[in-house]
Amino acid sequence: MSMTSFAFLAAEEGGHGGGHTVWQLPMPAWAYGALALAIFFILLGVVWSFRNMGHTYMTQPDVVDHGPGGHPTQGGYGSAH
């Protein structure tokens, strides 16, 4: 069957323009937006819970203690001026 005859057949049966409902959504349209927003905020909370984890897992030689003059007192990341 060619595409042209298929299009005519679909139009006769009330295809796209006939007002025939092809698929019912399982929930209202606004619920999809609300669900997406809820998932976004849940994932944002997961990401937010891991803030400052890089500093927490730094090893002791990497931690730079700034002395009274504001200069590092020991070696570490960023201390080679």
XYZ file of N, CA and C in Angstrom:
243
model
N 0.857 -1.164 0.000
C 0.000 0.000 0.000
C 0.904 1.227 0.000
N 0.626 2.175 -0.879
C 1.465 3.364 -0.966
C 1.070 4.356 0.129
N 1.935 5.318 0.351
C 1.688 6.314 1.395
C 0.486 7.195 1.052
N 0.285 7.451 -0.223
C -0.841 8.280 -0.632
C -2.165 7.595 -0.324
N -2.264 6.316 -0.661
C -3.510 5.600 -0.384
C -3.710 5.415 1.122
N -2.608 5.280 1.857
C -2.717 5.176 3.311
C -3.227 6.486 3.906
N -2.771 7.622 3.347
C -3.223 8.927 3.836
C -4.707 9.114 3.551
N -5.160 8.708 2.363
C -6.580 8.821 2.047
C -7.416 7.924 2.948
N -6.915 6.744 3.222
C -7.628 5.812 4.087
C -7.736 6.372 5.513
N -6.648 6.971 5.998
C -6.655 7.543 7.343
C -7.597 8.738 7.411
N -7.652 9.528 6.344
C -8.545 10.684 6.323
C -10.001 10.255 6.301
N -10.310 9.178 5.614
C -11.683 8.681 5.572
C -12.125 8.161 6.925
N -11.193 7.573 7.673
C -11.534 7.008 8.971
C -11.512 8.048 10.085
N -11.260 9.311 9.741
C -11.232 10.348 10.769
C -9.876 10.480 11.401
N -8.824 10.333 10.633
C -7.446 10.371 11.123
C -7.112 11.592 11.954
N -6.345 12.522 11.410
C -5.883 13.661 12.198
C -6.932 14.751 12.335
N -7.707 15.007 11.325
C -8.628 16.126 11.375
C -10.049 15.752 11.738
N -10.320 14.509 12.005
C -11.686 14.082 12.229
C -12.179 14.208 13.651
N -11.343 14.712 14.587
C -11.770 14.834 15.962
C -11.743 13.519 16.714
N -11.087 12.522 16.166
C -10.995 11.211 16.790
C -9.847 11.210 17.798
N -10.110 10.810 19.033
C -9.069 10.763 20.052
C -8.207 9.532 19.819
N -6.931 9.779 19.590
C -6.025 8.682 19.297
C -5.488 8.064 20.575
N -5.133 8.900 21.554
C -4.506 8.377 22.761
C -4.953 9.209 23.951
N -5.373 8.562 24.996
C -5.723 9.246 26.233
C -4.493 9.306 27.129
N -4.198 10.475 27.673
C -3.086 10.611 28.601
C -3.491 10.026 29.953
N -2.562 9.380 30.655
C -2.912 8.768 31.937
C -3.153 9.781 33.056
N -2.762 11.045 32.854
C -3.019 12.084 33.850
C -3.199 13.415 33.125
N -3.720 14.416 33.792
C -3.943 15.713 33.124
C -2.626 16.334 32.651
N -2.710 17.225 31.681
C -1.513 17.820 31.090
C -0.717 18.618 32.113
N -1.377 19.312 33.036
C -0.646 20.110 34.025
C 0.145 19.222 34.985
N -0.272 17.980 35.163
C 0.416 17.079 36.082
C 1.807 16.696 35.564
N 1.980 16.686 34.251
C 3.308 16.404 33.700
C 4.291 17.509 34.078
N 3.856 18.756 34.004
C 4.715 19.862 34.415
C 5.011 19.825 35.901
N 3.999 19.521 36.700
C 4.196 19.441 38.152
C 5.135 18.289 38.512
N 5.004 17.175 37.819
C 5.887 16.039 38.062
C 7.329 16.365 37.676
N 7.507 17.033 36.534
C 8.853 17.420 36.107
C 9.481 18.399 37.089
N 8.684 19.337 37.597
C 9.188 20.300 38.569
C 9.565 19.605 39.880
N 8.761 18.654 40.316
C 9.060 17.916 41.548
C 10.344 17.106 41.402
N 10.511 16.448 40.269
C 11.737 15.674 40.027
C 12.946 16.598 39.989
N 12.790 17.775 39.372
C 13.876 18.741 39.317
C 14.302 19.155 40.721
N 13.330 19.447 41.595
C 13.679 19.874 42.943
C 14.265 18.738 43.777
N 13.831 17.515 43.539
C 14.431 16.373 44.240
C 15.884 16.200 43.826
N 16.148 16.281 42.522
C 17.527 16.170 42.051
C 18.373 17.353 42.501
N 17.790 18.536 42.585
C 18.500 19.694 43.106
C 18.886 19.470 44.565
N 18.000 18.860 45.336
C 18.312 18.544 46.731
C 19.438 17.534 46.851
N 19.473 16.561 45.947
C 20.569 15.576 45.963
C 21.892 16.267 45.653
N 21.906 17.111 44.637
C 23.136 17.831 44.290
C 23.541 18.763 45.431
N 22.570 19.441 46.037
C 22.859 20.374 47.122
C 23.428 19.650 48.343
N 23.045 18.403 48.549
C 23.539 17.671 49.710
C 25.024 17.316 49.572
N 25.558 17.370 48.367
C 26.967 17.059 48.156
C 27.835 18.307 48.066
N 27.317 19.462 48.449
C 28.120 20.670 48.401
C 29.262 20.576 49.417
N 30.396 21.143 49.076
C 31.591 21.211 49.914
C 32.210 19.837 50.180
N 31.858 18.828 49.386
C 32.430 17.498 49.611
C 33.893 17.439 49.163
N 34.288 18.235 48.171
C 35.679 18.241 47.733
C 36.602 18.705 48.838
N 36.171 19.698 49.587
C 36.984 20.187 50.696
C 37.014 19.179 51.837
N 35.929 18.457 52.025
C 35.853 17.479 53.109
C 36.826 16.326 52.890
N 36.985 15.900 51.635
C 37.827 14.745 51.344
C 39.255 15.107 50.977
N 39.670 16.341 51.200
C 41.058 16.709 50.924
C 41.963 16.043 51.957
N 43.107 15.585 51.501
C 44.054 14.978 52.444
C 44.797 16.079 53.187
N 45.401 15.735 54.288
C 46.032 16.717 55.148
C 47.119 17.543 54.451
N 48.028 16.985 53.632
C 49.032 17.831 52.982
C 48.429 18.845 52.007
N 47.205 18.605 51.548
C 46.597 19.541 50.618
C 45.936 20.724 51.317
N 45.690 20.602 52.612
C 45.029 21.671 53.346
C 46.070 22.721 53.685
N 45.797 23.953 53.306
C 46.736 25.046 53.557
C 46.223 25.861 54.727
N 47.023 25.946 55.771
C 46.673 26.732 56.941
C 47.246 28.129 56.752
N 46.385 29.126 56.717
C 46.858 30.490 56.561
C 47.187 31.044 57.935
N 48.433 31.449 58.066
C 48.905 31.966 59.350
C 48.371 33.353 59.627
N 48.947 33.989 60.662
C 48.460 35.308 61.049
C 48.658 36.370 59.965
N 49.669 36.215 59.113
C 49.910 37.200 58.068
C 49.099 36.942 56.807
N 48.315 35.882 56.783
C 47.519 35.555 55.617
C 48.266 34.717 54.596
N 49.514 34.348 54.908
C 50.307 33.515 54.009
C 50.263 32.072 54.480
N 50.360 31.121 53.556
C 50.345 29.709 53.965
C 51.558 29.372 54.819
N 51.336 28.587 55.854
C 52.433 28.202 56.737
C 53.003 26.849 56.362
N 52.351 26.125 55.490
C 52.864 24.834 55.029
C 52.562 24.692 53.547
N 53.202 23.717 52.908
C 52.971 23.496 51.496
C 51.572 22.958 51.241
N 51.167 23.016 50.022
C 49.854 22.514 49.670
C 49.429 23.080 48.334
N 48.234 22.822 47.979
C 47.727 23.289 46.696
C 47.670 24.804 46.674
N 48.285 25.407 45.698
C 48.238 26.841 45.528
C 49.193 27.606 46.419
N 50.116 26.932 47.107
C 50.989 27.631 48.031
C 52.332 28.002 47.412
N 52.615 27.576 46.184
C 53.902 27.899 45.551
C 53.773 29.253 44.872
N 54.082 30.327 45.596
C 53.966 31.678 45.042
C 55.298 32.094 44.482
